[in-house]
Amino acid sequence: MTMQDDYHASRRAHIEEQQRSRQARRRRELIVAISSVTAAVLVVAGLVGFGVYKFSTMKDSGSTSAAPRTEPSARGSGDASGQGSGDAGAPITGEKDWDTKKLTRNHVTTPVQYPMTPPVGGDHAAVWMNCGGVVYQKPVPDVNAVHSLEHGAVWVTYTDKASAADVKKLGGKVSATPYSLMSPYQDQAGAIMLSAWGKQLTVDSADDPRVNQFFTRYVEGPQTPEPGAPCTGGLDER
């Protein structure tokens, strides 16, 4: 073998070594790249999975703790005490209600023939009866009392069939309750009746638990056509 042959053999060996080195480096780079992509995919998959889990947990929690409550339209349900099912939106046992869309609210200067006694809504006088916890000893005009109901008052009325003890107890409750008034009313069907705008309840005793329930729900309650309107500065006939 000549020196030229040795040179060419050595050069080929060097080139082959460089090729093997480059191939080895490329394999290492490929392995690193694949490993990096795999790790990134795993991280993204983990984050997505965690997000789905949290969303599912929040959705389930919301569906069990925030169930919507609807207002029942039926009347007469509840237990023997008259407290209903305990739900604040449940009807009061024995309560009567009227379609408030049909209760007109015009101010008039002439007498009004109301379809219910005592009236629970309709056209009325421009001036309301004072209803800041006022107990009237004499009957009050319907047209003024109805205006008080429009402002969110509860009107307690009674006949001579109501006992003196019941009248006294109801008077004490009204006196301590803004947006309420009380007066005798001989033409009504029940001994004791409670009226709000579009709502009415008859009871036999001031101790009936439905009295407190009616006050709690309808004194400035959701039935009020003019929430925030005053109960003072009106007509006062004691």
C-alpha atoms as one frame of an Amber mdcrd trajectory, in Angstrom:
protein
   0.000   0.000   0.000   1.319   3.432  -0.957   1.282   6.564   1.136  -1.514
   7.912  -1.054  -3.603   4.849  -0.303  -2.991   5.318   3.428  -4.096   8.936
   3.180  -7.331   8.050   1.404  -8.092   5.245   3.889  -7.472   7.545   6.808
  -9.673  10.249   5.299 -12.536   7.802   4.712 -12.262   6.605   8.292 -12.353
  10.194   9.531 -15.404  11.020   7.404 -17.215   7.878   8.574 -16.443   8.771
  12.193 -17.865  12.251  11.662 -21.008  10.797  10.073 -21.477   8.393  12.976
 -20.977  11.262  15.401 -23.528  13.433  13.590 -26.027  10.572  13.479 -25.558
   9.932  17.194 -26.063  13.648  17.934 -29.218  13.734  15.807 -30.609  10.716
  17.657 -29.932  12.426  20.988 -31.581  15.642  19.793 -34.577  13.685  18.503
 -34.927  11.860  21.824 -34.748  15.168  23.743 -37.309  16.771  21.421 -39.699
  13.829  21.749 -39.284  13.833  25.525 -40.002  17.580  25.709 -43.127  17.291
  23.543 -44.343  14.333  25.578 -43.845  16.214  28.824 -45.662  19.257  27.450
 -48.579  17.113  26.291 -48.806  15.491  29.704 -48.807  18.883  31.436 -51.532
  20.248  29.147 -53.585  17.079  29.574 -53.234  17.379  33.330 -54.364  21.006
  33.345 -57.332  20.247  31.102 -58.323  17.309  33.268 -58.086  19.425  36.429
 -60.164  22.171  34.841 -62.874  19.729  33.781 -62.942  18.278  37.292 -63.270
  21.722  38.927 -65.988  22.792  36.510 -67.917  19.585  37.125 -67.577  20.012
  40.893 -68.765  23.621  40.794 -71.685  22.740  38.533 -72.795  19.902  40.785
 -72.455  22.107  43.866 -74.514  24.876  42.292 -77.252  22.521  41.163 -77.734
  21.139  44.655 -77.477  24.345  46.716 -79.301  26.900  44.578 -82.485  25.188
  43.512 -84.990  27.817  42.342 -88.049  28.432  44.452 -91.398  29.177  42.814
 -94.474  30.836  44.245 -97.356  28.316  44.472-100.667  29.503  43.052-102.887
  27.101  44.984-104.429  28.064  48.314-105.411  25.855  51.214-102.276  23.702
  51.520-100.375  23.378  54.782-100.661  21.766  58.189-103.386  22.216  60.768
-101.625  25.165  62.405-102.008  27.242  59.248 -98.277  27.756  58.846 -98.106
  25.995  55.502 -95.098  23.871  54.567 -92.578  26.210  56.199 -91.450  27.556
  52.839 -91.495  31.368  52.793 -93.075  31.194  49.332 -95.815  28.735  50.261
 -99.419  29.994  50.378-101.025  30.920  53.674-103.813  28.502  54.519-107.224
  30.017  53.759-105.809  33.091  52.038-107.780  34.587  49.165-106.072  36.456
  46.367-107.135  38.516  43.375-105.474  39.142  40.036-103.616  42.389  40.672
-103.656  43.186  36.946-107.420  43.578  37.237-107.267  45.824  40.311-107.407
  49.331  38.852-105.506  52.135  40.564-107.144  55.354  39.432-107.653  58.288
  41.789-111.347  59.135  42.030-113.558  61.597  43.899-116.743  59.534  43.722
-117.792  56.444  45.723-116.451  53.104  44.486-118.380  49.832  44.488-115.799
  47.215  45.380-116.394  43.535  44.514-115.008  42.330  47.859-115.525  43.362
  51.499-113.351  44.865  52.828-111.793  45.924  49.528-108.276  44.769  48.682
-107.635  47.035  45.710-109.185  49.092  42.957-109.791  52.761  42.284-109.385
  54.930  45.376-109.125  58.426  46.782-106.059  60.544  46.116-105.319  60.685
  49.869-104.481  57.583  51.885-105.379  56.769  55.465-102.422  57.228  57.761
-101.077  53.739  58.276 -97.998  54.118  60.424 -99.308  51.650  62.994-102.608
  53.483  63.528-105.567  51.959  65.431-108.810  53.697  64.489-111.754  53.442
  66.862-114.305  54.206  64.134-114.779  52.878  60.603-112.604  54.529  57.959
-113.541  55.238  54.312-112.820  52.337  51.990-111.434  54.618  49.272-108.763
  55.977  51.609-107.882  52.628  53.186-107.408  51.058  49.739-104.854  53.765
  48.954-102.981  52.678  52.104-102.931  49.107  50.783-101.426  50.425  47.552
 -98.532  51.787  49.651 -97.893  48.368  51.215-100.023  48.502  54.368-101.893
  45.638  56.026-105.415  46.590  57.126-106.889  44.731  60.113-110.672  44.933
  60.394-113.080  43.404  62.915-116.755  43.183  63.814-118.479  43.211  67.191
-118.173  39.405  67.140-114.459  39.715  67.862-113.666  39.464  71.560-112.352
  42.461  73.463-109.174  40.507  74.202-108.598  39.845  70.480-109.221  43.482
  69.584-106.751  44.600  72.247-104.077  42.138  71.131-104.480  43.046  67.464
-104.373  46.730  68.346-101.092  46.210  70.141 -99.622  44.451  67.122-100.762
  47.167  64.729 -99.467  49.941  67.011 -96.026  48.304  66.934 -96.029  47.773
  63.152 -95.420  50.608  60.680 -97.395  50.214  57.452-100.457  48.811  59.175
-103.804  50.144  60.310-106.843  48.785  62.124-110.503  49.756  62.213-113.943
  48.264  62.921-115.870  47.018  59.882-119.346  45.695  60.586-120.280  44.576
  57.050-117.533  41.980  56.632-118.162  38.231  56.747-115.590  37.212  59.365
-115.047  38.414  62.899-111.434  39.345  62.097-110.036  39.960  58.619-106.621
  40.997  57.358-106.251  42.674  53.970-103.337  43.670  51.765-103.306  44.686
  48.102-104.883  41.696  46.322-104.739  39.501  49.465-107.173  38.718  52.266
-107.373  36.347  55.220-110.152  35.612  57.722-109.337  34.337  61.217-111.350
  33.674  64.348-108.744  34.715  66.898-105.814  37.073  67.314-103.826  34.033
  68.455-104.138  32.351  65.051-100.518  31.868  63.862-101.545  32.996  60.379
-101.912  36.569  61.678 -98.152  36.859  62.194 -97.529  35.093  58.907 -99.765
  37.539  57.024 -98.038  40.543  58.608 -94.578  39.133  57.903 -95.331  38.504
  54.264 -97.454  41.491  53.266 -96.379  44.524  55.316 -94.512  46.338  52.511
 -94.494  42.947  50.794 -93.935  41.977  47.166 -97.593  42.641  46.334 -97.133
  46.390  46.979 -97.876  48.437  43.818 -96.058  51.514  45.136 -93.164  50.335
  47.332 -91.595  53.115  49.345 -94.668  55.361  49.246 -95.430  56.997  52.618
 -97.901  55.861  55.259 -97.956  59.227  57.020 -99.086  62.645  55.903-102.485
  61.367  54.791-105.958  61.294  56.291-106.258  60.727  60.029-109.741  60.116
  61.480-109.366  58.680  64.954
